[in-house]
Coordinates of N, CA, C and O in Angstrom, one line a residue:
M1 N -1.6 15.1 -30.0 CA -1.7 14.5 -28.7 C -2.8 15.1 -27.9 O -2.9 16.3 -27.8
S2 N -3.6 14.3 -27.2 CA -4.7 14.9 -26.4 C -4.2 15.4 -25.1 O -3.1 15.2 -24.7
E3 N -5.1 16.2 -24.5 CA -4.7 16.8 -23.2 C -4.4 15.8 -22.1 O -3.5 16.0 -21.3
T4 N -5.2 14.7 -22.2 CA -4.9 13.6 -21.2 C -3.5 13.0 -21.4 O -2.8 12.8 -20.4
N5 N -3.1 12.8 -22.6 CA -1.8 12.2 -22.9 C -0.7 13.2 -22.5 O 0.3 12.7 -22.0
L6 N -0.9 14.5 -22.7 CA 0.1 15.4 -22.2 C 0.3 15.4 -20.7 O 1.4 15.5 -20.3
S7 N -0.8 15.4 -20.0 CA -0.7 15.4 -18.5 C 0.0 14.1 -18.0 O 0.7 14.1 -17.1
E8 N -0.3 13.0 -18.7 CA 0.3 11.7 -18.3 C 1.8 11.7 -18.6 O 2.6 11.2 -17.9
A9 N 2.1 12.3 -19.8 CA 3.5 12.4 -20.2 C 4.3 13.3 -19.2 O 5.5 13.1 -19.0
A10 N 3.7 14.3 -18.6 CA 4.3 15.2 -17.7 C 4.6 14.6 -16.3 O 5.4 15.1 -15.6
K11 N 3.9 13.6 -16.0 CA 4.0 13.0 -14.7 C 5.3 12.1 -14.6 O 5.5 11.4 -15.5
P12 N 6.1 12.2 -13.5 CA 7.3 11.4 -13.4 C 6.9 9.9 -13.3 O 5.9 9.6 -12.7
D13 N 7.8 9.1 -13.8 CA 7.6 7.6 -13.7 C 7.7 7.3 -12.2 O 8.6 7.8 -11.5
P14 N 6.9 6.3 -11.7 CA 6.9 5.9 -10.3 C 8.3 5.4 -9.9 O 8.7 5.6 -8.8
V15 N 9.0 4.8 -10.8 CA 10.4 4.3 -10.5 C 11.3 5.5 -10.3 O 12.1 5.5 -9.3
D16 N 11.2 6.5 -11.1 CA 12.1 7.7 -10.9 C 11.7 8.4 -9.6 O 12.6 8.9 -8.9
L17 N 10.4 8.4 -9.3 CA 10.0 9.0 -8.0 C 10.6 8.3 -6.8 O 11.1 8.9 -5.8
S18 N 10.5 7.0 -6.9 CA 11.0 6.2 -5.8 C 12.6 6.3 -5.6 O 13.0 6.5 -4.5
I19 N 13.3 6.3 -6.7 CA 14.7 6.5 -6.7 C 15.1 7.9 -6.1 O 15.9 8.1 -5.3
G20 N 14.3 8.9 -6.6 CA 14.6 10.3 -6.1 C 14.3 10.4 -4.7 O 15.0 11.1 -3.9
S21 N 13.3 9.7 -4.2 CA 12.9 9.8 -2.8 C 14.0 9.2 -2.0 O 14.4 9.7 -0.9
R22 N 14.5 8.0 -2.4 CA 15.6 7.4 -1.7 C 16.9 8.3 -1.7 O 17.6 8.3 -0.7
L23 N 17.1 8.9 -2.8 CA 18.3 9.9 -2.9 C 18.1 11.0 -1.8 O 19.0 11.3 -1.0
R24 N 16.9 11.6 -1.8 CA 16.7 12.7 -0.8 C 16.8 12.1 0.6 O 17.4 12.8 1.5
L25 N 16.2 11.0 0.9 CA 16.3 10.4 2.2 C 17.7 10.2 2.7 O 18.1 10.6 3.8
R26 N 18.5 9.6 1.9 CA 19.9 9.3 2.2 C 20.7 10.6 2.4 O 21.5 10.8 3.3
R27 N 20.5 11.6 1.5 CA 21.2 12.9 1.5 C 20.9 13.6 2.8 O 21.8 14.1 3.6
L28 N 19.6 13.6 3.2 CA 19.2 14.3 4.5 C 19.7 13.5 5.7 O 20.2 14.1 6.7
A29 N 19.7 12.2 5.6 CA 20.2 11.4 6.7 C 21.7 11.6 7.0 O 22.2 11.6 8.1
M30 N 22.4 11.9 5.9 CA 23.9 12.2 6.1 C 24.1 13.6 6.4 O 25.3 14.0 6.6
G31 N 23.0 14.5 6.3 CA 23.2 15.9 6.6 C 23.9 16.7 5.5 O 24.5 17.7 5.8
L32 N 23.7 16.2 4.3 CA 24.3 16.9 3.1 C 23.3 17.8 2.4 O 22.1 17.4 2.3
S33 N 23.8 18.9 2.0 CA 22.9 19.7 1.2 C 22.9 19.3 -0.3 O 23.8 18.5 -0.7
Q34 N 21.9 19.8 -1.0 CA 21.9 19.4 -2.4 C 23.1 19.9 -3.2 O 23.6 19.3 -4.0
N35 N 23.6 21.1 -2.7 CA 24.7 21.7 -3.4 C 26.0 20.8 -3.1 O 26.8 20.6 -4.0
T36 N 26.1 20.3 -1.9 CA 27.3 19.5 -1.6 C 27.3 18.2 -2.5 O 28.4 17.8 -3.0
V37 N 26.2 17.5 -2.6 CA 26.1 16.4 -3.4 C 26.4 16.7 -4.9 O 27.2 16.0 -5.6
A38 N 25.8 17.8 -5.3 CA 26.0 18.2 -6.7 C 27.4 18.5 -7.0 O 28.0 18.1 -8.1
Q39 N 28.1 19.2 -6.1 CA 29.5 19.5 -6.4 C 30.4 18.3 -6.4 O 31.3 18.2 -7.2
S40 N 30.0 17.3 -5.6 CA 30.8 16.0 -5.6 C 30.7 15.3 -7.0 O 31.5 14.5 -7.3
L41 N 29.5 15.6 -7.7 CA 29.3 14.9 -8.9 C 29.6 15.8 -10.1 O 29.5 15.3 -11.3
G42 N 29.9 17.1 -9.9 CA 30.2 18.0 -10.9 C 29.0 18.5 -11.7 O 29.1 18.8 -12.9
I43 N 27.9 18.6 -11.0 CA 26.6 19.0 -11.6 C 26.0 20.2 -10.8 O 26.6 20.5 -9.7
T44 N 24.9 20.7 -11.2 CA 24.3 21.8 -10.4 C 23.4 21.2 -9.3 O 22.8 20.1 -9.5
F45 N 23.0 22.0 -8.3 CA 22.1 21.6 -7.3 C 20.7 21.5 -7.9 O 19.9 20.7 -7.4
Q46 N 20.4 22.2 -8.9 CA 19.1 22.1 -9.6 C 18.9 20.7 -10.2 O 17.8 20.2 -10.2
Q47 N 20.0 20.1 -10.7 CA 19.9 18.8 -11.2 C 19.6 17.8 -10.1 O 18.7 16.9 -10.3
I48 N 20.2 18.0 -8.9 CA 19.8 17.1 -7.8 C 18.4 17.3 -7.4 O 17.7 16.3 -7.1
Q49 N 17.9 18.5 -7.4 CA 16.4 18.8 -7.2 C 15.6 18.0 -8.1 O 14.6 17.3 -7.7
K50 N 15.9 18.0 -9.4 CA 15.1 17.3 -10.4 C 15.2 15.8 -10.2 O 14.2 15.1 -10.4
Y51 N 16.4 15.2 -9.8 CA 16.5 13.8 -9.5 C 15.6 13.5 -8.3 O 14.9 12.5 -8.3
E52 N 15.6 14.3 -7.3 CA 14.8 14.0 -6.1 C 13.3 14.1 -6.3 O 12.6 13.3 -5.7
R53 N 12.9 14.9 -7.2 CA 11.5 15.0 -7.6 C 11.1 13.9 -8.6 O 9.9 13.8 -8.9
G54 N 12.1 13.3 -9.2 CA 11.8 12.3 -10.2 C 11.5 12.9 -11.6 O 11.1 12.1 -12.5
T55 N 11.7 14.2 -11.7 CA 11.4 14.8 -13.0 C 12.5 14.5 -14.0 O 12.3 14.5 -15.2
N56 N 13.7 14.2 -13.6 CA 14.8 13.8 -14.5 C 15.2 12.4 -14.0 O 15.4 12.2 -12.8
R57 N 15.5 11.6 -15.0 CA 16.0 10.2 -14.7 C 17.5 10.3 -14.5 O 18.2 11.1 -15.0
I58 N 18.0 9.3 -13.6 CA 19.4 9.2 -13.3 C 20.0 8.1 -14.2 O 19.5 7.0 -14.1
V59 N 20.9 8.4 -15.0 CA 21.6 7.4 -15.8 C 22.4 6.5 -14.9 O 22.8 6.9 -13.8
A60 N 22.7 5.3 -15.4 CA 23.4 4.3 -14.6 C 24.7 4.8 -14.0 O 25.0 4.5 -12.9
S61 N 25.5 5.4 -14.8 CA 26.9 5.9 -14.4 C 26.7 6.9 -13.2 O 27.4 6.9 -12.3
R62 N 25.7 7.8 -13.4 CA 25.5 8.8 -12.3 C 25.0 8.2 -11.1 O 25.3 8.5 -10.0
L63 N 24.1 7.2 -11.2 CA 23.5 6.5 -10.1 C 24.6 5.7 -9.3 O 24.7 5.7 -8.1
F64 N 25.6 5.1 -10.0 CA 26.7 4.4 -9.4 C 27.5 5.4 -8.7 O 27.9 5.2 -7.5
R65 N 27.8 6.6 -9.3 CA 28.6 7.6 -8.5 C 27.8 8.2 -7.3 O 28.5 8.4 -6.3
L66 N 26.5 8.4 -7.4 CA 25.7 8.8 -6.3 C 25.8 7.8 -5.1 O 25.9 8.2 -4.0
A67 N 25.7 6.6 -5.5 CA 25.9 5.5 -4.4 C 27.2 5.7 -3.7 O 27.3 5.5 -2.5
Q68 N 28.3 5.9 -4.4 CA 29.6 6.1 -3.8 C 29.6 7.3 -2.9 O 30.1 7.3 -1.8
V69 N 29.1 8.4 -3.4 CA 29.0 9.7 -2.6 C 28.2 9.5 -1.4 O 28.6 10.0 -0.3
L70 N 27.1 8.8 -1.5 CA 26.2 8.7 -0.3 C 26.5 7.4 0.5 O 25.8 7.1 1.4
Q71 N 27.6 6.7 0.1 CA 28.1 5.6 0.9 C 27.0 4.5 1.0 O 26.8 4.0 2.2
V72 N 26.3 4.1 -0.1 CA 25.4 3.1 0.0 C 25.6 2.2 -1.3 O 26.1 2.7 -2.3
P73 N 25.1 0.9 -1.2 CA 25.2 0.1 -2.5 C 24.1 0.6 -3.5 O 23.2 1.2 -3.1
V74 N 24.4 0.4 -4.7 CA 23.5 0.9 -5.8 C 22.1 0.3 -5.5 O 21.0 1.0 -5.7
Q75 N 22.0 -0.9 -4.9 CA 20.7 -1.6 -4.6 C 19.8 -0.7 -3.7 O 18.6 -0.9 -3.7
Y76 N 20.5 0.1 -2.8 CA 19.7 0.9 -1.9 C 18.6 1.8 -2.6 O 17.5 1.9 -2.1
F77 N 18.9 2.2 -3.8 CA 17.9 3.0 -4.5 C 16.8 2.3 -5.0 O 15.7 2.9 -5.4
F78 N 16.8 1.0 -5.0 CA 15.7 0.1 -5.5 C 15.0 -0.6 -4.4 O 14.1 -1.4 -4.7
M79 N 15.3 -0.3 -3.2 CA 14.7 -1.1 -2.1 C 13.2 -0.9 -2.0 O 12.5 -1.9 -1.8
D80 N 12.7 0.3 -2.1 CA 11.3 0.5 -2.2 C 10.6 -0.3 -3.3 O 9.5 -0.8 -3.1
L81 N 11.2 -0.4 -4.4 CA 10.6 -1.1 -5.5 C 10.6 -2.5 -5.3 O 9.5 -3.2 -5.5
A82 N 11.6 -3.1 -4.6 CA 11.5 -4.6 -4.3 C 10.5 -4.9 -3.3 O 9.8 -5.9 -3.3
Q83 N 10.3 -3.9 -2.3 CA 9.2 -4.1 -1.3 C 7.9 -4.1 -1.9 O 7.0 -4.8 -1.4
A84 N 7.7 -3.2 -2.9 CA 6.4 -3.1 -3.5 C 6.0 -4.3 -4.2 O 4.8 -4.6 -4.4
Q85 N 6.9 -5.2 -4.6 CA 6.6 -6.4 -5.3 C 6.4 -7.6 -4.5 O 6.0 -8.6 -4.9
R86 N 6.6 -7.4 -3.2 CA 6.4 -8.5 -2.2 C 4.9 -8.7 -1.9 O 4.1 -7.7 -2.1
P87 N 4.5 -9.8 -1.4 CA 3.0 -10.0 -1.1 C 2.6 -9.0 -0.1 O 3.4 -8.6 0.8
S88 N 1.3 -8.7 -0.1 CA 0.8 -7.8 0.9 C 0.8 -8.4 2.3 O 1.0 -9.6 2.5
T89 N 0.6 -7.6 3.4 CA 0.6 -8.0 4.7 C -0.3 -9.2 5.0 O 0.0 -10.1 5.7
A90 N -1.5 -9.2 4.4 CA -2.5 -10.3 4.6 C -2.0 -11.6 4.1 O -2.3 -12.7 4.6
E91 N -1.1 -11.5 3.0 CA -0.6 -12.7 2.4 C 0.7 -13.2 3.0 O 1.1 -14.3 2.8
S92 N 1.4 -12.4 3.9 CA 2.7 -12.7 4.4 C 2.5 -13.2 5.8 O 2.1 -12.5 6.7
P93 N 2.8 -14.5 6.0 CA 2.7 -15.1 7.3 C 3.7 -14.5 8.3 O 4.8 -14.1 7.9
G94 N 3.3 -14.3 9.5 CA 4.1 -13.8 10.5 C 4.2 -12.3 10.6 O 4.9 -11.7 11.4
R95 N 3.6 -11.6 9.6 CA 3.7 -10.1 9.7 C 2.4 -9.6 10.2 O 1.3 -10.0 9.8
T96 N 2.5 -8.7 11.1 CA 1.4 -8.0 11.7 C 1.0 -6.8 10.9 O 1.8 -6.3 10.1
G97 N -0.1 -6.3 11.0 CA -0.6 -5.1 10.3 C 0.0 -3.8 10.9 O -0.7 -2.8 10.8
D98 N 1.2 -3.8 11.5 CA 1.8 -2.6 12.1 C 2.3 -1.7 11.0 O 1.9 -1.8 9.9
S99 N 3.1 -0.7 11.4 CA 3.5 0.3 10.5 C 4.7 0.0 9.6 O 5.2 0.9 9.0
L100 N 5.0 -1.2 9.4 CA 6.2 -1.6 8.6 C 6.0 -1.1 7.1 O 6.9 -0.6 6.5
D101 N 4.7 -1.1 6.6 CA 4.5 -0.6 5.3 C 4.6 0.9 5.2 O 4.8 1.4 4.1
R102 N 4.6 1.6 6.3 CA 4.6 3.1 6.3 C 6.1 3.6 6.5 O 6.3 4.8 6.5
V103 N 7.0 2.7 6.7 CA 8.4 3.1 7.0 C 8.9 4.0 5.9 O 9.5 5.1 6.2
P104 N 8.9 3.7 4.6 CA 9.4 4.7 3.7 C 8.8 6.1 3.7 O 9.4 7.0 3.6
D105 N 7.4 6.1 4.0 CA 6.8 7.4 4.1 C 7.3 8.1 5.4 O 7.5 9.3 5.3
L106 N 7.4 7.4 6.5 CA 7.9 8.1 7.7 C 9.3 8.6 7.6 O 9.7 9.7 8.0
L107 N 10.1 7.8 6.9 CA 11.5 8.2 6.7 C 11.7 9.4 5.8 O 12.8 10.0 5.8
S108 N 10.7 9.7 5.0 CA 10.9 10.8 4.1 C 10.4 12.2 4.8 O 10.6 13.2 4.2
Q109 N 9.9 12.1 6.0 CA 9.6 13.3 6.8 C 10.8 13.8 7.5 O 11.5 13.1 8.1
R110 N 10.9 15.1 7.4 CA 12.1 15.8 8.0 C 12.2 15.6 9.5 O 13.3 15.3 10.0
D111 N 11.0 15.6 10.2 CA 11.1 15.4 11.7 C 11.6 14.0 12.0 O 12.3 13.8 13.0
T112 N 11.2 13.0 11.3 CA 11.6 11.6 11.5 C 13.2 11.5 11.3 O 13.9 10.9 12.1
L113 N 13.7 12.2 10.3 CA 15.1 12.1 10.0 C 15.9 12.8 11.1 O 16.9 12.3 11.5
R114 N 15.3 13.9 11.6 CA 16.0 14.6 12.7 C 16.0 13.8 13.9 O 17.0 13.7 14.7
L115 N 14.9 13.1 14.2 CA 14.9 12.2 15.3 C 15.9 11.1 15.3 O 16.6 10.8 16.2
V116 N 15.9 10.5 14.1 CA 16.9 9.4 13.9 C 18.3 9.9 14.0 O 19.2 9.2 14.6
Q117 N 18.6 11.0 13.4 CA 20.0 11.6 13.5 C 20.3 11.9 15.0 O 21.4 11.5 15.4
A118 N 19.4 12.5 15.7 CA 19.7 12.7 17.2 C 19.9 11.5 17.9 O 20.8 11.3 18.8
F119 N 19.0 10.5 17.7 CA 19.0 9.2 18.4 C 20.3 8.5 18.2 O 20.9 7.9 19.1
S120 N 20.8 8.5 17.0 CA 22.0 7.8 16.6 C 23.3 8.5 17.3 O 24.3 7.8 17.4
K121 N 23.2 9.7 17.7 CA 24.3 10.3 18.4 C 24.4 10.0 19.9 O 25.4 10.3 20.6
I122 N 23.3 9.4 20.4 CA 23.3 9.0 21.8 C 24.2 7.7 22.0 O 23.8 6.6 21.4
E123 N 25.3 7.8 22.7 CA 26.2 6.7 22.8 C 25.9 5.7 23.9 O 26.2 4.5 23.8
D124 N 25.2 6.2 25.0 CA 24.8 5.3 26.1 C 23.7 4.4 25.7 O 22.5 4.9 25.5
V125 N 23.9 3.1 25.6 CA 22.9 2.1 25.2 C 21.7 2.1 26.1 O 20.6 2.0 25.7
S126 N 22.0 2.3 27.4 CA 20.8 2.3 28.4 C 19.9 3.5 28.2 O 18.7 3.4 28.3
V127 N 20.5 4.6 27.8 CA 19.7 5.8 27.6 C 18.9 5.6 26.3 O 17.7 6.0 26.2
R128 N 19.5 5.0 25.3 CA 18.8 4.7 24.0 C 17.6 3.8 24.3 O 16.6 4.0 23.7
R129 N 17.8 2.8 25.1 CA 16.7 1.8 25.4 C 15.6 2.5 26.1 O 14.4 2.3 25.9
Q130 N 15.9 3.4 27.0 CA 14.9 4.2 27.8 C 14.1 5.1 26.9 O 12.9 5.2 27.0
I131 N 14.8 5.8 26.0 CA 14.1 6.6 25.0 C 13.2 5.8 24.1 O 12.0 6.2 23.9
Y132 N 13.7 4.7 23.7 CA 12.9 3.8 22.8 C 11.6 3.3 23.6 O 10.5 3.4 23.1
A133 N 11.8 3.0 24.9 CA 10.6 2.5 25.7 C 9.6 3.7 25.9 O 8.4 3.4 25.8
L134 N 10.1 4.9 26.1 CA 9.2 6.1 26.2 C 8.5 6.3 24.9 O 7.2 6.4 25.0
V135 N 9.1 6.3 23.8 CA 8.5 6.5 22.5 C 7.4 5.4 22.2 O 6.3 5.7 21.8
R136 N 7.8 4.2 22.5 CA 6.9 3.0 22.2 C 5.7 3.2 23.1 O 4.5 3.0 22.7
T137 N 5.9 3.6 24.4 CA 4.7 3.7 25.3 C 3.8 4.9 24.9 O 2.6 4.7 24.8
V138 N 4.4 6.0 24.5 CA 3.6 7.1 24.0 C 2.8 6.7 22.7 O 1.7 7.0 22.6
G139 N 3.5 6.0 21.8 CA 2.8 5.6 20.6 C 1.7 4.7 20.8 O 0.7 4.7 20.2
E140 N 1.9 3.8 21.8 CA 0.8 2.8 22.1 C -0.4 3.5 22.9 O -1.5 3.1 22.7
S141 N -0.1 4.5 23.6 CA -1.1 5.2 24.4 C -2.1 6.0 23.4 O -3.2 6.2 23.8
D142 N -1.6 6.3 22.2 CA -2.5 7.0 21.2 C -3.5 6.0 20.7 O -4.6 6.4 20.3
R143 N -3.3 4.7 20.8 CA -4.2 3.7 20.3 C -5.3 3.3 21.4 O -6.2 2.6 21.0
I144 N -5.0 3.6 22.6 CA -5.8 3.2 23.7 C -7.0 4.2 23.8 O -6.8 5.4 23.9
P145 N -8.2 3.8 23.7 CA -9.4 4.7 23.7 C -9.5 5.3 25.1 O -9.2 4.7 26.1
D146 N -10.0 6.5 25.1 CA -10.2 7.2 26.4 C -11.4 6.5 27.2 O -12.3 6.0 26.6
C147 N -11.2 6.4 28.5 CA -12.2 5.8 29.3 C -13.3 6.7 29.7 O -13.2 7.9 29.8

């Protein structure tokens, strides 16, 4: 086997990467450690690390159990894959070129997850709306060129 084939074989499959990313995203959103998830499945935290990196594939029965532990339907792990098969923004009527395509990337960032977790704890709807308005305004001000 050539060196090129070896390096290609060592790369995780994009499907495994996507599923691992969704696993990590949900685990962090729930505030669970790799060890906690691993214990609930009867495996090691190192195995969860490998799943999240996409270096090990998740068999169907384990994926089903992971969905139960993380309180999501099994389809949750395939959402990014379904979106990747949809027409691009230019081909989709009614969609603007905003950051919708960047949502999976944003949600994989620790700061974004912390922000969402903190925001979801705010019970006062009017306060949540004010925070949203502030964040939207600040986000839009970054696009306005300096005078």
